[in-house]
């Protein structure tokens, strides 16, 4: 287990590197509408002007051409209409969903693991496993099906689990953990139509101790022969958003004096149980002629310049945990853009995060919270208009509208195991019902036997009593 300090919060954009989740050479996948499969490329050869799509299953005469009637399909999805019902057709098989909004390979990070989800293109009758760990149950992917019939494979892979996790560190002290996941189209054969997805999580930190054993390297068996995809993200256990004072999203235009708040929430509640705000710096826009950085919060308390914009005290609610800072919208004289760069210290259950005592005459004096405090840097940006200069160009900037979901640490009790437990529970209930029926039957049989015995004895008594 590694100890992480000062982690970045910028979410990396998921990338696709020559990814193709559709290959008509794979087991079970066919080209529709009597079209042919190109054995060299794995693409279906569609009839021009008649059908389209990965499997040539899209009839071109069903495509909605009226822009006003189109759905909000994402990721190159297009609107089609059949029998009066509109839907999105995902031209790019890398995506799926009602609006083609979901990516087939996704990774999320917790403090000590990579949580990888793969949704193969259906029909899929093969295997999903960590390369070089096909038979290791500790590295196994578990299959589940949601209410919409979407089949997915999920694995929670600890960075020190021995599941072929690769570790790299660049010159900027950013450590990246990555793992290669194999989508093998056949449960028996390895073919050129198989696919490798590389999932990675990056941790930006100032120092990091070596990971304790078990982190191996992946030997890729001639990766050039396989279709490849990459999905990545950055670990972000502290969530930060600039919102309006009522908690609603900030949507342009934003003017001087508007009531706003900075809101911080702790997302990784398994590794950490409390946190405190350390510093906040306001930075002007990147296109300003002179770069300006003003510290508005230092050692957990407003600075002199910070008091001119911050309203009231910095508020802590450790039941969530959450930190809120109310302030009024402001801007720089040479730039309408204001970025907030804040540092938050987090504490594990064995540590103590001490909230500062702020007065009008100081900017916070704090005792050391821990020997190795972990600090996370978070950033959000707003653009503020000057009501006296309506002709000024101000870009429409939308700061974080909501905080991302809490980070979960899935254990090995996965959906598949829940299904097994449910089946066992159902079997137990069935056995219990059978036992109850048998007990009732035995009781009834005993009662019947007793009644019959009494009747026989009475009959004998009557026979003896006759003269």
Short mmCIF file of C-alpha atoms in Angstrom, two decimals:
data_model
loop_
_atom_site.label_atom_id
_atom_site.label_comp_id
_atom_site.label_asym_id
_atom_site.label_seq_id
_atom_site.Cartn_x
_atom_site.Cartn_y
_atom_site.Cartn_z
CA UNK A 1 0.00 0.00 0.00
CA UNK A 2 1.41 3.38 -0.97
CA UNK A 3 1.02 6.64 0.94
CA UNK A 4 0.04 9.46 -1.37
CA UNK A 5 0.59 13.18 -0.86
CA UNK A 6 -0.60 16.21 -2.80
CA UNK A 7 -2.73 14.59 -5.52
CA UNK A 8 -3.99 16.45 -8.58
CA UNK A 9 -7.67 16.77 -9.37
CA UNK A 10 -7.89 17.45 -13.08
CA UNK A 11 -9.90 14.68 -14.70
CA UNK A 12 -8.09 13.35 -17.75
CA UNK A 13 -10.15 13.07 -20.88
CA UNK A 14 -10.75 9.46 -21.82
CA UNK A 15 -8.93 8.72 -25.03
CA UNK A 16 -9.44 6.19 -27.76
CA UNK A 17 -6.44 4.83 -29.63
CA UNK A 18 -7.54 3.01 -32.77
CA UNK A 19 -10.19 1.33 -30.66
CA UNK A 20 -12.73 -0.93 -32.32
CA UNK A 21 -15.10 -2.95 -30.20
CA UNK A 22 -16.73 -4.31 -33.35
CA UNK A 23 -14.97 -6.89 -35.49
CA UNK A 24 -17.06 -9.12 -37.71
CA UNK A 25 -14.35 -11.80 -37.56
CA UNK A 26 -15.08 -12.34 -33.88
CA UNK A 27 -17.10 -15.25 -32.60
CA UNK A 28 -20.85 -14.62 -32.80
CA UNK A 29 -20.75 -11.23 -34.59
CA UNK A 30 -22.33 -11.09 -38.05
CA UNK A 31 -22.89 -8.48 -40.76
CA UNK A 32 -26.60 -7.78 -41.20
CA UNK A 33 -28.69 -7.25 -44.34
CA UNK A 34 -26.76 -9.94 -46.27
CA UNK A 35 -23.61 -7.84 -46.29
CA UNK A 36 -20.13 -9.35 -46.30
CA UNK A 37 -17.35 -9.31 -43.71
CA UNK A 38 -13.92 -8.13 -44.82
CA UNK A 39 -11.55 -10.79 -43.51
CA UNK A 40 -8.62 -8.38 -43.65
CA UNK A 41 -10.10 -5.48 -41.65
CA UNK A 42 -12.94 -7.03 -39.68
CA UNK A 43 -15.35 -4.41 -41.06
CA UNK A 44 -18.68 -5.11 -42.69
CA UNK A 45 -19.00 -4.02 -46.32
CA UNK A 46 -22.25 -2.05 -46.33
CA UNK A 47 -24.34 -1.24 -49.43
CA UNK A 48 -23.80 2.45 -50.17
CA UNK A 49 -26.94 4.50 -49.68
CA UNK A 50 -28.90 1.54 -48.33
CA UNK A 51 -27.36 0.57 -45.01
CA UNK A 52 -24.61 1.76 -42.70
CA UNK A 53 -23.19 1.30 -39.21
CA UNK A 54 -20.63 -1.10 -37.77
CA UNK A 55 -22.71 -4.19 -38.67
CA UNK A 56 -24.58 -2.57 -41.60
CA UNK A 57 -27.71 -2.75 -39.44
CA UNK A 58 -28.60 0.92 -39.93
CA UNK A 59 -31.13 1.48 -42.71
CA UNK A 60 -30.24 4.88 -44.15
CA UNK A 61 -33.90 5.70 -44.88
CA UNK A 62 -34.56 5.73 -41.09
CA UNK A 63 -32.06 8.53 -40.40
CA UNK A 64 -33.70 11.75 -39.16
CA UNK A 65 -32.42 14.64 -41.32
CA UNK A 66 -34.45 17.47 -39.78
CA UNK A 67 -32.11 19.05 -37.23
CA UNK A 68 -35.04 20.32 -35.15
CA UNK A 69 -36.28 16.73 -34.74
CA UNK A 70 -32.94 15.21 -33.77
CA UNK A 71 -32.21 13.80 -30.33
CA UNK A 72 -29.21 14.94 -28.28
CA UNK A 73 -27.11 11.97 -29.34
CA UNK A 74 -23.51 12.07 -28.15
CA UNK A 75 -20.19 10.80 -29.50
CA UNK A 76 -21.15 10.87 -33.21
CA UNK A 77 -24.43 9.07 -32.56
CA UNK A 78 -27.23 9.87 -35.02
CA UNK A 79 -31.01 10.01 -34.63
CA UNK A 80 -33.10 7.33 -36.33
CA UNK A 81 -36.85 6.81 -36.40
CA UNK A 82 -38.67 3.49 -36.69
CA UNK A 83 -42.45 3.14 -36.44
CA UNK A 84 -42.66 6.68 -35.10
CA UNK A 85 -40.15 6.05 -32.29
CA UNK A 86 -36.87 8.00 -32.26
CA UNK A 87 -33.63 6.62 -30.84
CA UNK A 88 -29.89 7.14 -31.10
CA UNK A 89 -27.78 4.86 -33.24
CA UNK A 90 -24.14 4.65 -32.15
CA UNK A 91 -22.00 4.79 -35.28
CA UNK A 92 -18.89 4.52 -33.11
CA UNK A 93 -19.01 1.08 -31.40
CA UNK A 94 -16.72 2.46 -28.67
CA UNK A 95 -19.88 3.95 -27.13
CA UNK A 96 -23.30 2.64 -26.13
CA UNK A 97 -26.39 3.81 -24.26
CA UNK A 98 -29.66 5.62 -24.95
CA UNK A 99 -27.74 8.68 -26.18
CA UNK A 100 -24.47 6.85 -26.97
CA UNK A 101 -23.20 8.53 -23.80
CA UNK A 102 -21.39 5.58 -22.19
CA UNK A 103 -17.91 4.39 -23.02
CA UNK A 104 -17.33 0.65 -23.24
CA UNK A 105 -14.10 0.85 -21.21
CA UNK A 106 -13.98 2.99 -18.09
CA UNK A 107 -11.68 3.22 -15.07
CA UNK A 108 -12.16 5.00 -11.75
CA UNK A 109 -9.56 5.38 -9.03
CA UNK A 110 -9.61 4.96 -5.29
CA UNK A 111 -6.68 5.53 -2.99
CA UNK A 112 -5.28 2.07 -3.49
CA UNK A 113 -6.96 0.47 -6.50
CA UNK A 114 -8.17 0.68 -10.09
CA UNK A 115 -11.84 -0.09 -10.68
CA UNK A 116 -12.19 -1.25 -14.29
CA UNK A 117 -15.47 -1.80 -16.15
CA UNK A 118 -15.67 -3.30 -19.64
CA UNK A 119 -18.87 -3.56 -21.72
CA UNK A 120 -18.09 -5.72 -24.78
CA UNK A 121 -19.95 -5.33 -28.07
CA UNK A 122 -22.68 -7.96 -28.12
CA UNK A 123 -22.98 -10.79 -28.81
CA UNK A 124 -19.91 -11.63 -26.75
CA UNK A 125 -19.18 -15.24 -25.85
CA UNK A 126 -15.57 -14.94 -24.79
CA UNK A 127 -13.47 -13.98 -21.76
CA UNK A 128 -12.42 -10.74 -20.06
CA UNK A 129 -9.33 -11.00 -17.86
CA UNK A 130 -6.14 -9.25 -16.79
CA UNK A 131 -3.37 -10.17 -19.19
CA UNK A 132 -1.01 -12.75 -17.74
CA UNK A 133 -3.48 -13.34 -14.88
CA UNK A 134 -6.15 -15.32 -16.66
CA UNK A 135 -6.57 -17.94 -13.93
CA UNK A 136 -5.86 -15.81 -10.85
CA UNK A 137 -9.18 -15.51 -8.99
CA UNK A 138 -7.94 -12.43 -7.10
CA UNK A 139 -7.70 -10.60 -10.44
CA UNK A 140 -10.91 -11.98 -11.96
CA UNK A 141 -13.56 -9.89 -13.69
CA UNK A 142 -17.13 -10.50 -12.60
CA UNK A 143 -20.02 -10.49 -15.06
CA UNK A 144 -23.30 -8.71 -14.39
CA UNK A 145 -26.39 -7.67 -16.36
CA UNK A 146 -28.34 -4.50 -15.57
CA UNK A 147 -32.07 -3.84 -15.97
CA UNK A 148 -31.61 -2.79 -19.59
CA UNK A 149 -29.87 -6.04 -20.46
CA UNK A 150 -26.41 -4.46 -20.73
CA UNK A 151 -23.73 -7.04 -19.91
CA UNK A 152 -20.62 -5.67 -18.19
CA UNK A 153 -17.46 -7.04 -16.60
CA UNK A 154 -16.01 -5.41 -13.48
CA UNK A 155 -12.84 -5.84 -11.43
CA UNK A 156 -11.40 -3.99 -8.44
CA UNK A 157 -7.60 -4.30 -8.80
CA UNK A 158 -5.40 -3.17 -5.93
CA UNK A 159 -2.19 -1.45 -6.96
CA UNK A 160 -0.25 -3.95 -4.84
CA UNK A 161 -2.45 -6.96 -5.64
CA UNK A 162 0.02 -8.66 -7.97
CA UNK A 163 -2.46 -8.40 -10.87
CA UNK A 164 0.17 -7.31 -13.41
CA UNK A 165 -0.17 -3.64 -12.46
CA UNK A 166 2.50 -1.53 -14.17
CA UNK A 167 3.96 1.47 -12.33
CA UNK A 168 5.63 4.44 -14.03
CA UNK A 169 6.74 7.85 -12.78
CA UNK A 170 7.52 10.86 -14.96
CA UNK A 171 9.80 13.84 -14.33
CA UNK A 172 6.93 15.78 -12.74
CA UNK A 173 6.53 13.13 -10.02
CA UNK A 174 3.26 11.90 -11.49
CA UNK A 175 2.89 8.20 -10.76
CA UNK A 176 0.69 6.16 -13.08
CA UNK A 177 -0.66 2.69 -12.37
CA UNK A 178 -1.89 0.85 -15.46
CA UNK A 179 -3.17 -2.59 -16.32
CA UNK A 180 -3.79 -4.37 -19.62
CA UNK A 181 -7.17 -6.10 -19.90
CA UNK A 182 -7.73 -8.73 -22.58
CA UNK A 183 -11.06 -9.16 -24.38
CA UNK A 184 -10.77 -12.62 -25.89
CA UNK A 185 -13.64 -13.21 -28.30
CA UNK A 186 -13.48 -16.98 -27.88
CA UNK A 187 -13.31 -18.91 -24.63
CA UNK A 188 -10.95 -21.34 -26.35
CA UNK A 189 -8.96 -19.63 -29.11
CA UNK A 190 -6.71 -16.58 -29.24
CA UNK A 191 -7.22 -14.70 -32.49
CA UNK A 192 -6.16 -11.47 -34.17
CA UNK A 193 -9.68 -10.19 -33.53
CA UNK A 194 -9.05 -10.08 -29.78
CA UNK A 195 -8.63 -6.75 -28.04
CA UNK A 196 -6.44 -5.19 -25.33
CA UNK A 197 -7.67 -2.28 -23.19
CA UNK A 198 -5.12 -0.38 -21.12
CA UNK A 199 -6.69 1.21 -18.04
CA UNK A 200 -4.64 3.66 -16.00
CA UNK A 201 -4.91 5.95 -12.98
CA UNK A 202 -2.53 8.84 -12.42
CA UNK A 203 -1.52 10.28 -9.05
CA UNK A 204 0.30 13.63 -8.98
CA UNK A 205 2.29 13.90 -5.79
CA UNK A 206 5.35 15.54 -4.28
CA UNK A 207 6.69 12.36 -2.75
CA UNK A 208 5.78 8.72 -2.70
CA UNK A 209 7.28 5.68 -1.11
CA UNK A 210 7.83 2.54 -3.15
CA UNK A 211 4.93 0.17 -3.45
CA UNK A 212 5.34 -2.92 -1.33
CA UNK A 213 6.02 -5.91 -3.59
CA UNK A 214 3.63 -7.64 -5.92
CA UNK A 215 3.68 -5.03 -8.68
CA UNK A 216 4.79 -6.84 -11.79
CA UNK A 217 5.22 -5.97 -15.42
CA UNK A 218 2.98 -6.99 -18.28
CA UNK A 219 4.51 -8.97 -21.09
CA UNK A 220 2.30 -8.19 -24.08
CA UNK A 221 2.16 -11.05 -26.56
CA UNK A 222 2.79 -9.07 -29.74
CA UNK A 223 0.30 -6.26 -29.07
CA UNK A 224 0.48 -5.14 -32.70
CA UNK A 225 -1.75 -8.09 -33.53
CA UNK A 226 -4.57 -6.88 -31.28
CA UNK A 227 -6.93 -3.92 -31.43
CA UNK A 228 -5.97 -1.54 -28.61
CA UNK A 229 -7.85 0.97 -26.51
CA UNK A 230 -6.85 3.23 -23.63
CA UNK A 231 -8.96 4.63 -20.81
CA UNK A 232 -7.51 6.80 -18.06
CA UNK A 233 -8.43 9.12 -15.23
CA UNK A 234 -6.89 10.80 -12.19
CA UNK A 235 -7.54 10.04 -8.56
CA UNK A 236 -9.57 12.82 -6.92
CA UNK A 237 -10.83 12.05 -3.39
CA UNK A 238 -11.59 15.72 -2.64
CA UNK A 239 -14.37 17.24 -4.75
CA UNK A 240 -14.59 21.00 -5.32
CA UNK A 241 -17.21 23.17 -7.00
CA UNK A 242 -18.02 26.87 -7.24
CA UNK A 243 -21.80 27.24 -6.93
CA UNK A 244 -24.34 29.95 -6.38
CA UNK A 245 -25.18 30.62 -2.74
CA UNK A 246 -28.39 28.54 -2.96
CA UNK A 247 -26.38 25.53 -4.17
CA UNK A 248 -27.44 25.79 -7.82
CA UNK A 249 -25.01 25.65 -10.73
CA UNK A 250 -23.26 28.79 -11.93
CA UNK A 251 -24.40 29.51 -15.47
CA UNK A 252 -23.26 32.56 -17.46
CA UNK A 253 -23.61 35.47 -17.26
CA UNK A 254 -22.04 36.07 -13.84
CA UNK A 255 -21.74 39.65 -12.54
CA UNK A 256 -19.76 41.45 -9.88
CA UNK A 257 -21.35 41.05 -6.45
CA UNK A 258 -23.26 37.83 -7.24
CA UNK A 259 -23.54 35.59 -4.19
CA UNK A 260 -21.38 32.48 -4.59
CA UNK A 261 -19.79 29.75 -2.50
CA UNK A 262 -16.88 27.36 -2.72
CA UNK A 263 -17.94 23.87 -1.66
CA UNK A 264 -15.51 21.06 -0.84
CA UNK A 265 -16.59 17.49 -0.11
CA UNK A 266 -14.67 14.37 0.88
CA UNK A 267 -15.41 11.65 -1.67
CA UNK A 268 -13.06 8.88 -0.48
CA UNK A 269 -14.55 8.17 2.94
CA UNK A 270 -12.90 4.81 3.39
CA UNK A 271 -9.32 6.02 3.45
CA UNK A 272 -10.10 9.40 5.06
CA UNK A 273 -12.65 10.57 7.62
CA UNK A 274 -11.96 14.33 7.90
CA UNK A 275 -10.29 17.23 6.12
CA UNK A 276 -9.47 20.92 6.53
CA UNK A 277 -9.01 23.76 4.09
CA UNK A 278 -5.41 24.96 3.96
CA UNK A 279 -5.03 27.65 1.29
CA UNK A 280 -6.89 29.23 -1.62
CA UNK A 281 -5.31 31.40 -4.29
CA UNK A 282 -7.13 33.48 -6.91
CA UNK A 283 -5.37 33.53 -10.28
CA UNK A 284 -6.26 35.72 -13.27
CA UNK A 285 -6.88 34.44 -16.77
CA UNK A 286 -4.11 32.95 -18.94
CA UNK A 287 -4.46 35.72 -21.55
CA UNK A 288 -3.96 38.57 -19.08
CA UNK A 289 -0.94 40.80 -19.84
CA UNK A 290 0.44 40.32 -16.31
CA UNK A 291 0.04 37.17 -14.24
CA UNK A 292 -1.51 37.85 -10.81
CA UNK A 293 -1.84 35.45 -7.89
CA UNK A 294 -3.60 36.60 -4.72
CA UNK A 295 -3.78 34.37 -1.64
CA UNK A 296 -7.28 34.69 -0.18
CA UNK A 297 -7.04 31.89 2.44
CA UNK A 298 -3.86 30.91 4.26
CA UNK A 299 -3.45 28.42 7.09
CA UNK A 300 -7.20 27.87 6.89
CA UNK A 301 -8.19 31.52 7.50
CA UNK A 302 -9.03 34.47 5.23
CA UNK A 303 -6.15 36.82 4.49
CA UNK A 304 -6.52 40.59 4.56
CA UNK A 305 -7.45 40.71 0.89
CA UNK A 306 -9.56 37.60 1.32
CA UNK A 307 -11.76 39.32 3.88
CA UNK A 308 -12.87 41.79 1.21
CA UNK A 309 -14.62 39.04 -0.72
CA UNK A 310 -15.31 36.26 1.83
CA UNK A 311 -18.56 36.63 3.79
CA UNK A 312 -18.75 35.09 7.25
CA UNK A 313 -16.69 32.24 8.64
CA UNK A 314 -15.41 29.18 6.84
CA UNK A 315 -18.04 26.55 7.63
CA UNK A 316 -17.29 22.91 8.46
CA UNK A 317 -19.77 20.04 8.53
CA UNK A 318 -17.88 16.86 9.40
CA UNK A 319 -21.01 14.70 9.27
CA UNK A 320 -20.74 14.73 5.45
CA UNK A 321 -17.77 15.86 5.54
CA UNK A 322 -18.11 19.26 3.80
CA UNK A 323 -16.45 22.69 3.86
CA UNK A 324 -18.20 25.82 2.53
CA UNK A 325 -16.85 29.33 1.93
CA UNK A 326 -19.33 32.09 1.02
CA UNK A 327 -17.99 34.91 -1.14
CA UNK A 328 -19.11 37.58 -3.59
CA UNK A 329 -18.17 37.44 -7.25
CA UNK A 330 -15.09 39.51 -8.12
CA UNK A 331 -12.62 39.80 -10.98
CA UNK A 332 -9.19 41.13 -11.77
CA UNK A 333 -8.68 44.55 -13.28
CA UNK A 334 -6.89 43.00 -16.26
CA UNK A 335 -8.95 39.82 -16.69
CA UNK A 336 -12.58 38.67 -16.23
CA UNK A 337 -11.42 35.11 -15.58
CA UNK A 338 -10.74 33.97 -12.01
CA UNK A 339 -9.35 30.54 -11.20
CA UNK A 340 -9.44 29.25 -7.63
CA UNK A 341 -6.54 27.00 -6.69
CA UNK A 342 -7.11 25.50 -3.25
CA UNK A 343 -5.19 23.04 -1.10
CA UNK A 344 -7.06 20.69 1.24
CA UNK A 345 -5.45 18.51 3.91
CA UNK A 346 -7.08 15.11 4.46
CA UNK A 347 -6.73 12.85 7.49
CA UNK A 348 -7.03 9.13 7.93
CA UNK A 349 -8.93 7.68 10.91
CA UNK A 350 -5.64 7.35 12.83
CA UNK A 351 -4.85 11.06 12.32
CA UNK A 352 -6.44 14.32 13.41
CA UNK A 353 -7.35 17.25 11.19
CA UNK A 354 -7.45 20.32 13.45
CA UNK A 355 -9.72 23.12 12.31
CA UNK A 356 -8.06 26.55 12.66
CA UNK A 357 -9.23 29.30 14.97
CA UNK A 358 -9.52 32.48 12.92
CA UNK A 359 -9.68 35.99 14.31
CA UNK A 360 -9.80 39.39 12.69
CA UNK A 361 -6.10 39.93 13.42
CA UNK A 362 -4.55 36.74 12.12
CA UNK A 363 -4.63 34.44 9.16
CA UNK A 364 -4.65 31.25 11.14
CA UNK A 365 -2.16 29.51 13.34
CA UNK A 366 -2.35 25.80 13.36
CA UNK A 367 -0.68 22.97 15.12
CA UNK A 368 0.73 20.24 12.94
CA UNK A 369 -2.06 17.75 12.17
CA UNK A 370 0.07 14.77 11.24
CA UNK A 371 3.62 13.74 10.58
CA UNK A 372 2.86 13.03 6.91
CA UNK A 373 -0.14 15.17 5.98
CA UNK A 374 -1.76 14.44 2.66
CA UNK A 375 -2.80 17.50 0.69
CA UNK A 376 -4.93 17.62 -2.44
CA UNK A 377 -4.98 20.53 -4.86
CA UNK A 378 -8.34 21.40 -6.43
CA UNK A 379 -9.19 23.97 -9.12
CA UNK A 380 -12.31 25.64 -10.48
CA UNK A 381 -12.81 28.70 -12.71
CA UNK A 382 -15.40 31.43 -13.23
CA UNK A 383 -15.75 34.40 -15.61
CA UNK A 384 -17.21 37.62 -14.18
CA UNK A 385 -18.69 40.47 -16.24
CA UNK A 386 -18.21 44.15 -15.50
CA UNK A 387 -21.64 45.86 -15.65
CA UNK A 388 -19.92 49.15 -16.56
CA UNK A 389 -18.24 47.62 -19.61
CA UNK A 390 -20.99 45.73 -21.49
CA UNK A 391 -18.96 45.63 -24.71
CA UNK A 392 -16.16 43.57 -23.15
CA UNK A 393 -15.83 40.03 -24.44
CA UNK A 394 -16.22 37.56 -21.59
CA UNK A 395 -16.14 33.84 -22.40
CA UNK A 396 -18.95 31.65 -21.14
CA UNK A 397 -17.27 29.52 -18.51
CA UNK A 398 -19.26 26.90 -16.65
CA UNK A 399 -17.60 25.93 -13.37
CA UNK A 400 -18.21 22.54 -11.78
CA UNK A 401 -21.99 22.25 -11.61
CA UNK A 402 -22.06 19.33 -9.24
CA UNK A 403 -19.77 17.15 -7.18
CA UNK A 404 -18.97 13.73 -8.53
CA UNK A 405 -20.22 10.65 -6.69
CA UNK A 406 -18.52 9.33 -3.60
CA UNK A 407 -15.58 7.04 -4.28
CA UNK A 408 -16.41 3.48 -3.38
CA UNK A 409 -13.97 0.70 -2.55
CA UNK A 410 -15.63 -2.44 -3.90
CA UNK A 411 -14.69 -5.57 -2.03
CA UNK A 412 -14.71 -9.06 -3.46
CA UNK A 413 -18.44 -9.45 -2.75
CA UNK A 414 -19.28 -8.51 -6.34
CA UNK A 415 -22.57 -8.49 -8.23
CA UNK A 416 -21.93 -12.03 -9.38
CA UNK A 417 -21.39 -13.18 -5.81
CA UNK A 418 -24.53 -11.29 -4.75
CA UNK A 419 -26.41 -13.26 -7.37
CA UNK A 420 -24.95 -16.50 -6.05
CA UNK A 421 -25.87 -15.47 -2.49
CA UNK A 422 -29.40 -14.67 -3.64
CA UNK A 423 -29.68 -18.08 -5.28
CA UNK A 424 -28.40 -19.77 -2.14
CA UNK A 425 -30.81 -17.74 -0.06
CA UNK A 426 -33.68 -18.75 -2.34
CA UNK A 427 -32.60 -22.38 -2.09
CA UNK A 428 -32.48 -22.09 1.72
CA UNK A 429 -35.97 -20.61 1.77
CA UNK A 430 -37.19 -23.44 -0.44
CA UNK A 431 -35.65 -26.03 1.86
CA UNK A 432 -37.23 -24.34 4.89
CA UNK A 433 -40.65 -24.42 3.26
CA UNK A 434 -40.25 -28.13 2.48
CA UNK A 435 -39.22 -28.81 6.09
CA UNK A 436 -42.26 -26.92 7.40
CA UNK A 437 -44.57 -28.87 5.07
CA UNK A 438 -43.04 -32.15 6.24
CA UNK A 439 -43.44 -31.17 9.92
CA UNK A 440 -47.08 -30.24 9.36
CA UNK A 441 -47.65 -33.52 7.51
CA UNK A 442 -46.09 -35.50 10.37
CA UNK A 443 -48.23 -33.66 12.93
CA UNK A 444 -51.37 -34.32 10.90
CA UNK A 445 -50.39 -37.97 10.54
CA UNK A 446 -49.87 -38.26 14.31
CA UNK A 447 -53.26 -36.69 14.94
CA UNK A 448 -54.93 -39.03 12.47
CA UNK A 449 -53.19 -42.03 14.02
CA UNK A 450 -54.24 -40.95 17.50
CA UNK A 451 -57.87 -40.49 16.44
CA UNK A 452 -57.88 -43.86 14.72
CA UNK A 453 -56.40 -45.55 17.81
CA UNK A 454 -59.00 -43.96 20.09
CA UNK A 455 -61.79 -45.04 17.74
CA UNK A 456 -60.53 -48.65 17.69
CA UNK A 457 -60.27 -48.76 21.50
CA UNK A 458 -63.82 -47.43 21.85
CA UNK A 459 -65.10 -50.04 19.41
CA UNK A 460 -63.47 -52.83 21.42
CA UNK A 461 -64.96 -51.48 24.67
CA UNK A 462 -68.44 -51.48 23.16
CA UNK A 463 -67.99 -55.08 21.95
CA UNK A 464 -66.95 -56.27 25.43
CA UNK A 465 -69.86 -54.46 27.05
CA UNK A 466 -72.49 -56.31 24.95
CA UNK A 467 -74.29 -59.24 26.81
#
